[in-house]
Short mmCIF file of C-alpha atoms and ligand atoms in Angstrom, two decimals:
data_model
loop_
_atom_site.label_atom_id
_atom_site.label_comp_id
_atom_site.label_asym_id
_atom_site.label_seq_id
_atom_site.Cartn_x
_atom_site.Cartn_y
_atom_site.Cartn_z
CA MET J 172 5.07 2.53 46.78
CA ASP J 173 1.52 3.70 47.15
CA ALA J 174 -1.53 1.50 46.88
CA SER J 175 -2.66 3.15 43.65
CA VAL J 176 0.33 1.63 41.83
CA ALA J 177 -0.51 -1.85 43.12
CA ARG J 178 -4.16 -1.32 42.33
CA ARG J 179 -3.40 -0.32 38.73
CA LEU J 180 -1.01 -3.25 38.38
CA LEU J 181 -3.59 -5.76 39.60
CA ASP J 182 -6.21 -4.26 37.28
CA GLY J 183 -3.68 -4.57 34.44
CA LEU J 184 -3.02 -8.23 35.24
CA LEU J 185 -6.72 -9.01 35.42
CA ASP J 186 -7.03 -7.41 31.99
CA SER J 187 -4.02 -8.95 30.24
CA GLN J 188 -4.87 -12.53 31.25
CA GLY J 189 -7.94 -12.28 29.01
CA TRP J 190 -6.19 -10.99 25.88
CA SER J 191 -5.91 -12.99 22.66
CA GLN J 192 -2.84 -15.21 22.41
CA ALA J 193 -1.39 -12.95 19.73
CA ALA J 194 -1.83 -9.73 21.71
CA PHE J 195 -0.49 -11.39 24.84
CA ALA J 196 2.60 -12.77 23.07
CA ALA J 197 3.34 -9.38 21.49
CA GLU J 198 3.15 -7.60 24.83
CA GLN J 199 5.32 -10.23 26.52
CA ARG J 200 7.96 -9.78 23.83
CA ARG J 201 7.79 -5.99 24.21
CA ARG J 202 8.41 -6.34 27.96
CA LEU J 203 11.21 -8.83 27.38
CA GLY J 204 12.76 -6.44 24.86
CA ALA J 205 12.66 -3.63 27.43
CA ILE J 206 14.55 -5.53 30.11
CA VAL J 207 17.14 -7.12 27.81
CA GLY J 208 17.69 -3.73 26.17
CA PHE J 209 18.25 -2.17 29.59
CA ALA J 210 20.55 -5.00 30.73
CA HIS J 211 22.58 -4.83 27.53
CA ALA J 212 22.98 -1.07 27.67
CA GLU J 213 23.46 -0.52 31.40
CA ILE J 214 25.01 -3.66 32.91
CA PRO J 215 28.56 -4.68 31.95
CA PHE J 216 27.95 -8.33 32.90
CA TYR J 217 25.32 -8.61 30.19
CA ARG J 218 27.01 -6.59 27.44
CA SER J 219 28.80 -9.51 25.82
CA ARG J 220 26.35 -12.20 26.94
CA LEU J 221 23.47 -10.45 25.21
CA ALA J 222 25.45 -9.14 22.24
CA PRO J 223 24.23 -11.87 19.82
CA LEU J 224 20.68 -10.64 20.42
CA PHE J 225 21.30 -7.12 19.14
CA ARG J 226 21.71 -6.22 15.48
CA GLY J 227 23.86 -3.32 14.38
CA ASP J 228 20.86 -0.99 14.28
CA GLY J 229 19.93 -1.87 17.88
CA SER J 230 16.92 -4.00 16.95
CA ILE J 231 16.54 -7.44 18.54
CA ALA J 232 17.21 -10.68 16.67
CA TRP J 233 14.76 -12.94 18.54
CA ASP J 234 15.98 -15.99 16.62
CA ALA J 235 19.14 -15.82 18.73
CA TRP J 236 17.24 -16.04 22.02
CA ALA J 237 17.56 -19.81 22.54
CA ASP J 238 21.33 -19.55 22.03
CA LEU J 239 21.81 -17.10 24.89
CA PRO J 240 23.77 -18.67 27.75
CA ILE J 241 21.84 -19.99 30.74
CA LEU J 242 22.50 -18.07 33.95
CA THR J 243 23.32 -20.48 36.76
CA ARG J 244 23.07 -20.24 40.52
CA GLN J 245 26.86 -20.30 40.54
CA ASP J 246 26.94 -17.23 38.23
CA LEU J 247 24.63 -15.55 40.68
CA ALA J 248 26.78 -16.46 43.68
CA ARG J 249 29.91 -15.12 41.99
CA HIS J 250 28.77 -12.17 39.92
CA ALA J 251 25.63 -10.84 41.63
CA GLY J 252 27.18 -7.39 42.10
CA ALA J 253 28.10 -7.15 38.42
CA MET J 254 24.48 -7.85 37.40
CA ARG J 255 23.18 -4.67 38.99
CA PRO J 256 22.84 -1.35 37.17
CA SER J 257 24.30 1.81 38.66
CA ALA J 258 20.84 3.42 38.56
CA LEU J 259 17.26 2.29 38.06
CA PRO J 260 14.77 3.85 35.64
CA PRO J 261 12.24 6.11 37.37
CA GLY J 262 9.30 4.47 39.11
CA HIS J 263 11.03 1.29 40.27
CA GLY J 264 11.35 2.44 43.88
CA ASP J 265 14.04 1.47 46.34
CA THR J 266 15.60 -1.97 46.46
CA HIS J 267 15.89 -4.84 48.87
CA ASP J 268 18.44 -7.67 48.94
CA PHE J 269 17.14 -11.21 49.42
CA SER J 270 19.51 -13.98 50.41
CA THR J 271 18.71 -17.56 49.74
CA SER J 272 20.92 -20.15 51.31
CA GLY J 273 19.44 -22.94 49.25
CA THR J 274 19.68 -26.48 50.40
CA THR J 275 22.62 -27.22 48.15
CA GLY J 276 25.32 -25.05 46.69
CA GLU J 277 26.47 -21.55 47.47
CA PRO J 278 24.20 -18.92 48.98
CA VAL J 279 23.03 -16.25 46.57
CA THR J 280 21.76 -12.73 47.03
CA VAL J 281 19.32 -11.11 44.66
CA ARG J 282 18.45 -7.42 44.62
CA VAL J 283 14.76 -6.81 44.01
CA SER J 284 13.15 -3.44 43.34
CA ARG J 285 10.06 -2.35 45.20
CA PHE J 286 8.20 -2.28 41.90
CA ALA J 287 9.12 -5.92 41.09
CA ASN J 288 8.01 -6.91 44.56
CA VAL J 289 4.62 -5.25 44.07
CA VAL J 290 4.27 -6.99 40.68
CA SER J 291 4.83 -10.36 42.37
CA GLN J 292 2.41 -9.48 45.17
CA CYS J 293 -0.24 -8.51 42.60
CA CYS J 294 0.27 -11.84 40.79
CA LEU J 295 -0.44 -13.51 44.13
CA PHE J 296 -3.61 -11.43 44.58
CA ARG J 297 -4.68 -12.44 41.08
CA GLY J 298 -4.03 -16.12 41.86
CA GLN J 299 -6.05 -15.80 45.04
CA MET J 300 -8.90 -14.35 42.98
CA TRP J 301 -8.72 -17.31 40.57
CA ASN J 302 -9.48 -19.47 43.59
CA HIS J 303 -12.17 -17.20 45.09
CA LEU J 304 -10.26 -16.85 48.35
CA ASP J 305 -11.98 -14.73 50.98
CA TRP J 306 -9.68 -11.96 52.18
CA SER J 307 -11.95 -11.35 55.19
CA GLY J 308 -10.87 -14.70 56.69
CA ASP J 309 -7.73 -15.20 58.78
CA VAL J 310 -4.69 -17.25 57.76
CA LEU J 311 -2.22 -19.12 59.97
CA THR J 312 1.18 -19.93 58.51
CA TRP J 313 3.59 -22.44 60.08
CA PHE J 314 6.71 -20.64 59.08
CA GLY J 315 9.89 -19.06 60.33
CA ASP J 316 13.14 -20.84 61.15
CA SER J 317 14.90 -17.66 62.23
CA GLY J 318 14.30 -14.03 63.15
CA PRO J 319 11.23 -12.63 64.93
CA GLU J 320 8.92 -15.18 63.27
CA ALA J 321 10.82 -17.99 64.98
CA GLU J 322 9.93 -16.62 68.45
CA PRO J 323 7.53 -18.89 70.33
CA GLY J 324 3.84 -18.05 70.16
CA VAL J 325 1.52 -16.69 67.51
CA HIS J 326 2.45 -13.49 65.66
CA ARG J 327 -0.06 -11.26 63.93
CA ARG J 328 1.52 -10.05 60.71
CA GLY J 329 -1.24 -7.86 59.31
CA PRO J 330 -3.73 -8.06 56.43
CA TRP J 331 -3.09 -10.48 53.58
CA GLY J 332 -5.55 -9.19 50.96
CA PRO J 333 -5.21 -6.06 48.81
CA PRO J 334 -5.48 -3.23 51.36
CA TRP J 335 -7.56 -1.06 49.01
CA ARG J 336 -10.34 -3.64 48.82
CA PRO J 337 -13.10 -3.10 51.39
CA GLY J 338 -13.35 -6.83 52.19
CA SER J 339 -9.65 -7.23 53.07
CA THR J 340 -10.20 -7.42 56.82
CA GLY J 341 -8.58 -10.80 57.51
CA SER J 342 -5.15 -11.13 59.14
CA LEU J 343 -2.15 -13.30 58.51
CA PHE J 344 -0.82 -15.00 61.64
CA SER J 345 2.42 -16.92 61.86
CA ILE J 346 3.62 -19.57 64.26
CA ALA J 347 7.28 -20.64 64.43
CA ARG J 348 8.36 -23.63 62.43
CA ALA J 349 9.79 -25.26 65.56
CA THR J 350 6.30 -25.43 67.11
CA PRO J 351 5.02 -29.04 67.32
CA ALA J 352 2.25 -29.91 64.87
CA ALA J 353 -0.23 -30.53 67.70
CA GLU J 354 0.21 -26.96 68.99
CA VAL J 355 -0.20 -25.53 65.50
CA ILE J 356 -3.52 -27.35 65.19
CA ASP J 357 -4.62 -26.05 68.60
CA ALA J 358 -3.70 -22.49 67.63
CA ALA J 359 -5.61 -22.75 64.34
CA ARG J 360 -8.67 -23.95 66.22
CA ARG J 361 -8.39 -21.23 68.86
CA LEU J 362 -7.92 -18.46 66.29
CA ARG J 363 -10.72 -19.90 64.11
CA VAL J 364 -8.69 -19.28 60.98
CA SER J 365 -10.15 -19.91 57.53
CA TYR J 366 -6.86 -21.00 55.96
CA LEU J 367 -3.60 -22.71 56.88
CA MET J 368 -0.47 -21.82 54.90
CA GLY J 369 2.75 -23.79 54.54
CA ARG J 370 4.75 -26.07 52.30
CA PRO J 371 2.75 -29.07 51.05
CA ARG J 372 4.63 -31.48 53.26
CA THR J 373 4.20 -29.36 56.39
CA LEU J 374 0.47 -29.11 55.70
CA GLN J 375 0.38 -32.84 55.17
CA GLU J 376 2.07 -33.27 58.54
CA LEU J 377 -0.63 -31.10 60.14
CA ALA J 378 -3.32 -33.15 58.43
CA ALA J 379 -1.75 -36.39 59.62
CA GLU J 380 -1.57 -35.06 63.19
CA THR J 381 -5.21 -33.96 63.10
CA LEU J 382 -6.34 -37.36 61.85
CA ARG J 383 -4.07 -39.18 64.32
CA ARG J 384 -5.96 -37.42 67.12
CA GLY J 385 -9.22 -38.61 65.57
CA GLU J 386 -10.27 -35.03 64.85
CA THR J 387 -11.15 -32.81 61.93
CA LEU J 388 -10.64 -29.07 61.61
CA PRO J 389 -12.91 -27.48 59.02
CA LEU J 390 -11.04 -24.94 56.88
CA ARG J 391 -11.74 -23.12 53.61
CA GLY J 392 -8.40 -23.86 51.98
CA LEU J 393 -4.75 -24.81 52.42
CA LEU J 394 -2.40 -22.25 50.90
CA THR J 395 0.90 -23.61 49.78
CA PHE J 396 4.14 -22.72 48.03
CA GLY J 397 7.21 -24.29 46.59
CA ALA J 398 7.38 -28.00 46.23
CA GLU J 399 4.84 -29.80 44.13
CA THR J 400 1.66 -30.81 45.92
CA THR J 401 1.28 -34.57 45.87
CA GLY J 402 -1.86 -36.67 45.64
CA ASP J 403 -1.52 -38.11 49.12
CA ALA J 404 -1.03 -34.63 50.62
CA ARG J 405 -4.21 -33.44 48.91
CA GLU J 406 -6.10 -36.49 50.14
CA ALA J 407 -4.92 -36.04 53.73
CA CYS J 408 -5.94 -32.37 53.70
CA ARG J 409 -9.38 -33.20 52.33
CA ALA J 410 -9.86 -35.77 55.10
CA ALA J 411 -8.57 -33.60 57.95
CA PHE J 412 -9.70 -30.13 56.88
CA GLY J 413 -12.40 -30.71 54.27
CA ALA J 414 -10.53 -28.33 51.99
CA GLU J 415 -8.32 -28.22 48.92
CA MET J 416 -4.65 -27.34 48.61
CA ILE J 417 -4.19 -24.18 46.56
CA GLY J 418 -0.63 -23.91 45.41
CA GLY J 419 1.79 -21.46 43.95
CA TYR J 420 5.25 -21.92 42.51
CA ALA J 421 7.56 -19.13 43.59
CA SER J 422 11.21 -18.37 44.20
CA LYS J 423 13.02 -15.60 46.00
CA GLU J 424 14.98 -14.89 42.85
CA ALA J 425 12.02 -14.60 40.48
CA GLY J 426 8.90 -14.00 42.59
CA LEU J 427 5.61 -15.75 41.93
CA LEU J 428 5.99 -17.86 38.80
CA ALA J 429 2.69 -19.76 38.65
CA TYR J 430 -0.51 -20.34 40.60
CA ASP J 431 -3.31 -22.89 40.67
CA CYS J 432 -6.54 -22.05 38.86
CA ALA J 433 -9.91 -23.21 40.14
CA THR J 434 -11.54 -22.68 36.73
CA CYS J 435 -9.56 -25.28 34.79
CA GLY J 436 -7.81 -27.17 37.61
CA LYS J 437 -4.40 -26.37 36.09
CA ARG J 438 -1.58 -24.11 37.22
CA HIS J 439 -1.02 -20.97 35.14
CA ILE J 440 2.32 -19.30 34.54
CA ASN J 441 2.36 -15.55 35.20
CA ALA J 442 3.68 -15.04 31.70
CA ASP J 443 2.77 -11.34 31.72
CA THR J 444 5.39 -10.78 34.43
CA VAL J 445 7.95 -13.52 33.85
CA LEU J 446 9.13 -15.54 30.85
CA VAL J 447 9.26 -19.22 31.86
CA GLU J 448 11.06 -21.60 29.50
CA VAL J 449 11.47 -25.36 29.88
CA VAL J 450 14.72 -26.33 28.19
CA ASP J 451 17.11 -29.22 27.56
CA ALA J 452 20.78 -29.42 28.53
CA ARG J 453 21.69 -27.13 25.59
CA GLY J 454 19.22 -24.44 26.59
CA ARG J 455 16.81 -25.28 23.75
CA PRO J 456 13.07 -25.49 24.49
CA VAL J 457 11.76 -29.02 25.00
CA PRO J 458 8.34 -29.83 23.50
CA PRO J 459 5.29 -29.34 25.73
CA GLY J 460 4.61 -32.47 27.78
CA GLU J 461 8.32 -33.30 28.22
CA VAL J 462 10.45 -32.76 31.32
CA GLY J 463 13.09 -30.04 31.14
CA ARG J 464 14.91 -27.50 33.27
CA ILE J 465 12.90 -24.44 34.26
CA VAL J 466 14.62 -21.26 33.11
CA VAL J 467 13.12 -17.90 34.03
CA THR J 468 13.44 -14.27 33.00
CA PRO J 469 11.53 -11.95 35.34
CA LEU J 470 10.28 -9.04 33.24
CA PHE J 471 10.10 -6.30 35.87
CA ASN J 472 13.09 -6.60 38.17
CA PHE J 473 15.49 -4.06 36.67
CA ALA J 474 17.45 -3.91 39.96
CA GLN J 475 19.16 -7.17 39.01
CA PRO J 476 17.93 -8.55 35.71
CA LEU J 477 18.07 -12.34 35.56
CA ILE J 478 18.15 -13.31 31.90
CA ARG J 479 17.50 -17.04 31.38
CA TYR J 480 18.15 -18.00 35.00
CA ASP J 481 18.15 -21.74 35.76
CA GLN J 482 15.81 -22.07 38.69
CA GLY J 483 17.14 -25.53 39.59
CA ASP J 484 13.72 -27.10 39.09
CA LEU J 485 12.49 -29.58 36.53
CA GLY J 486 9.07 -29.01 35.01
CA VAL J 487 6.67 -29.70 32.19
CA VAL J 488 4.63 -27.14 30.27
CA GLY J 489 1.14 -28.09 29.19
CA THR J 490 0.33 -29.17 25.66
CA ALA J 491 -2.99 -27.37 25.43
CA GLU J 492 -3.86 -23.73 25.96
CA ALA J 493 -6.65 -22.99 28.40
CA ALA J 494 -9.70 -21.54 26.69
CA HIS J 495 -10.42 -19.01 29.44
CA THR J 496 -7.04 -17.28 29.66
CA ALA J 497 -3.99 -16.35 27.61
CA LEU J 498 -1.72 -17.57 30.40
CA PRO J 499 0.13 -20.82 29.62
CA VAL J 500 -0.17 -23.93 31.78
CA LEU J 501 2.63 -25.34 33.93
CA GLU J 502 1.58 -28.97 33.77
CA ARG J 503 3.70 -30.01 36.73
CA LEU J 504 6.97 -29.62 38.55
CA ALA J 505 9.15 -32.71 38.30
CA GLY J 506 11.56 -32.18 41.19
CA ARG J 507 14.80 -30.33 41.72
CA THR J 508 17.64 -30.80 39.28
CA THR J 509 19.67 -31.76 42.35
CA ASP J 510 17.17 -34.56 43.05
CA LEU J 511 17.96 -36.54 39.93
CA PHE J 512 19.13 -40.03 40.83
CA ARG J 513 22.40 -41.22 39.35
CA LEU J 514 22.90 -44.94 38.77
CA ARG J 515 26.16 -46.84 38.72
CA ASP J 516 25.96 -47.42 34.96
CA GLY J 517 25.85 -43.66 34.36
CA ARG J 518 22.11 -43.30 33.84
CA VAL J 519 20.47 -40.21 35.34
CA LEU J 520 16.82 -40.63 36.33
CA ALA J 521 14.06 -38.24 37.36
CA PRO J 522 12.27 -40.58 39.77
CA SER J 523 8.51 -40.68 39.48
CA ILE J 524 6.64 -43.19 41.61
CA PRO J 525 2.83 -43.09 41.50
CA GLU J 526 1.26 -41.39 44.50
CA SER J 527 -1.03 -44.38 45.02
CA ILE J 528 1.97 -46.46 46.15
CA GLY J 529 2.12 -44.58 49.47
CA GLU J 530 -1.55 -45.30 50.12
CA SER J 531 -1.14 -48.99 49.18
CA ALA J 532 1.84 -49.35 51.50
CA GLY J 533 0.08 -47.63 54.40
CA ALA J 534 2.27 -44.51 54.60
CA ALA J 535 0.96 -41.13 55.77
CA LEU J 536 4.14 -39.47 54.46
CA TRP J 537 7.01 -40.87 52.45
CA GLN J 538 10.26 -39.83 50.85
CA VAL J 539 12.72 -41.70 48.64
CA ALA J 540 16.39 -40.79 49.09
CA GLN J 541 19.30 -42.14 47.09
CA VAL J 542 21.93 -42.59 49.80
CA ASP J 543 24.68 -44.17 47.71
CA GLU J 544 25.08 -45.26 44.11
CA ALA J 545 23.35 -48.59 44.71
CA THR J 546 20.95 -47.87 47.61
CA VAL J 547 17.73 -45.97 48.16
CA GLU J 548 16.20 -45.35 51.56
CA ILE J 549 12.43 -45.12 51.97
CA ARG J 550 11.57 -42.78 54.85
CA TYR J 551 8.01 -42.92 56.03
CA ILE J 552 5.44 -42.19 58.68
CA PRO J 553 2.81 -44.96 58.88
CA ALA J 554 -0.81 -43.97 58.28
CA ALA J 555 -2.99 -44.00 61.39
CA GLY J 556 -4.06 -47.56 62.20
CA ARG J 557 -2.08 -49.11 59.32
CA ARG J 558 0.88 -51.45 59.22
CA PHE J 559 3.49 -50.25 56.74
CA ASP J 560 4.08 -52.78 53.94
CA GLU J 561 7.73 -52.67 52.80
CA ALA J 562 7.14 -55.08 49.92
CA VAL J 563 4.95 -52.54 48.11
CA PHE J 564 7.80 -50.04 48.00
CA SER J 565 10.44 -52.62 47.11
CA GLN J 566 8.35 -53.57 44.10
CA ALA J 567 7.76 -49.92 43.16
CA ILE J 568 11.49 -49.13 43.25
CA ALA J 569 12.19 -52.10 40.99
CA GLN J 570 9.41 -51.15 38.60
CA TYR J 571 9.71 -47.34 38.45
CA LEU J 572 13.39 -46.76 39.22
CA ASP J 573 15.71 -49.71 38.77
CA PRO J 574 15.54 -53.37 39.81
CA GLY J 575 19.26 -53.32 40.65
CA LEU J 576 18.84 -50.84 43.52
CA ARG J 577 19.04 -51.98 47.13
CA VAL J 578 16.11 -50.72 49.21
CA ARG J 579 16.24 -50.00 52.92
CA PHE J 580 13.60 -48.50 55.20
CA ALA J 581 13.56 -45.90 57.96
CA MET J 582 10.48 -45.01 59.93
CA THR J 583 10.71 -41.41 61.13
CA PRO J 584 8.43 -39.80 63.75
CA ALA J 585 8.35 -36.66 61.60
CA LEU J 586 10.20 -35.83 58.42
CA GLY J 587 12.67 -33.07 59.30
CA LYS J 588 11.86 -29.39 59.36
CA GLY J 589 14.37 -28.33 56.71
CA GLN J 590 12.95 -27.50 53.31
CA ASP J 591 14.96 -30.26 51.64
CA LYS J 592 13.43 -32.85 53.90
CA PHE J 593 10.04 -32.11 52.44
CA ARG J 594 11.00 -33.26 48.98
CA ARG J 595 9.51 -36.43 47.63
CA TYR J 596 12.90 -37.39 46.17
CA SER J 597 16.26 -36.53 47.62
CA PHE J 598 19.65 -37.24 46.05
CA GLU J 599 22.19 -37.68 48.84
CA ALA J 600 24.68 -40.11 47.32
ZN1 LIG T 191 -7.32 -21.91 34.35
#
């Protein structure tokens, strides 16, 4: 797909974010109507699922939207082939299959069109512009568990800014995930990169290593994806790198869903390219400010439309609209639905322990895992020069989770490299 398409798309996104709420909502609904109309007409899997949405004359009964069934990861694992049309409308380009093994459950494969991929890439460019990132600087990402990126050494992966922009001269470098943190720091220093990229917990590990060596490494930003950035991770990065974490929320299935905004300090949903709903167990929207399941409908991936797909994450949408943009606010992520703790008496909890507890207890990194129905394990790395105080966590578990839980402790030299190990809360019972 040529650069002029991406360029027009990015210009379009920079325009639509500034529309009035009414104009924005109308356009979002038009785009949603286009993809559900296509799915209903062209894809057998969706014919009956979406039937309640279509009146006899073919018009859409939007009132029925919240009653449409939620598409689960299991649906995707079992029926992915049936969710794909026999042909794409013109202009969507060729397609690419992404597999995601996930940390729990069955692996799924999603087919993504070139066009949808470019849309997601342009959302990322827009997010980078919100944060005034400098595309002439270099980026090092600590990434790659398999394939060529997992080979030892530093790999130059090409430019990371929009190629049509004259200032996009910086390169993205990657270094395999198996590389020890100390070597990643050395490589970043040698390459004189402006930015480090990784999951929040991997960046936090790099920050902890830098501080442990009594050093600092001045950077312009820490670029991060996926899991929620935590207060202690942000603090560690400020101390080690003198820079802020700039985060996005993305998935292989749905592309870039939201990105941090330097103007208001919130995270905006890319609602011009994806419908993000936060719903209860019945699929009905929960009020802003309350935790619910994140359900997404990407608006441009006609190669495999995902209509009301349960992303497996819990989140909260903001109560207030930002004055400077029509894009809604994703107040916070609240963990994975698989990370809910389940107590013996049948209660299901979304654990939420204040970030300040880690600092008080003297932990550089910490994770709470429920290991059986009555026990949680606190895994931690002590902060440099501090003695870890178990009592602080024992009290926090009693106060914020349940006083009946047994608490045990495990000091770990480094929290594991798997994505699941980087969660704040892990349900393993
Ligand atoms: Zn903003």
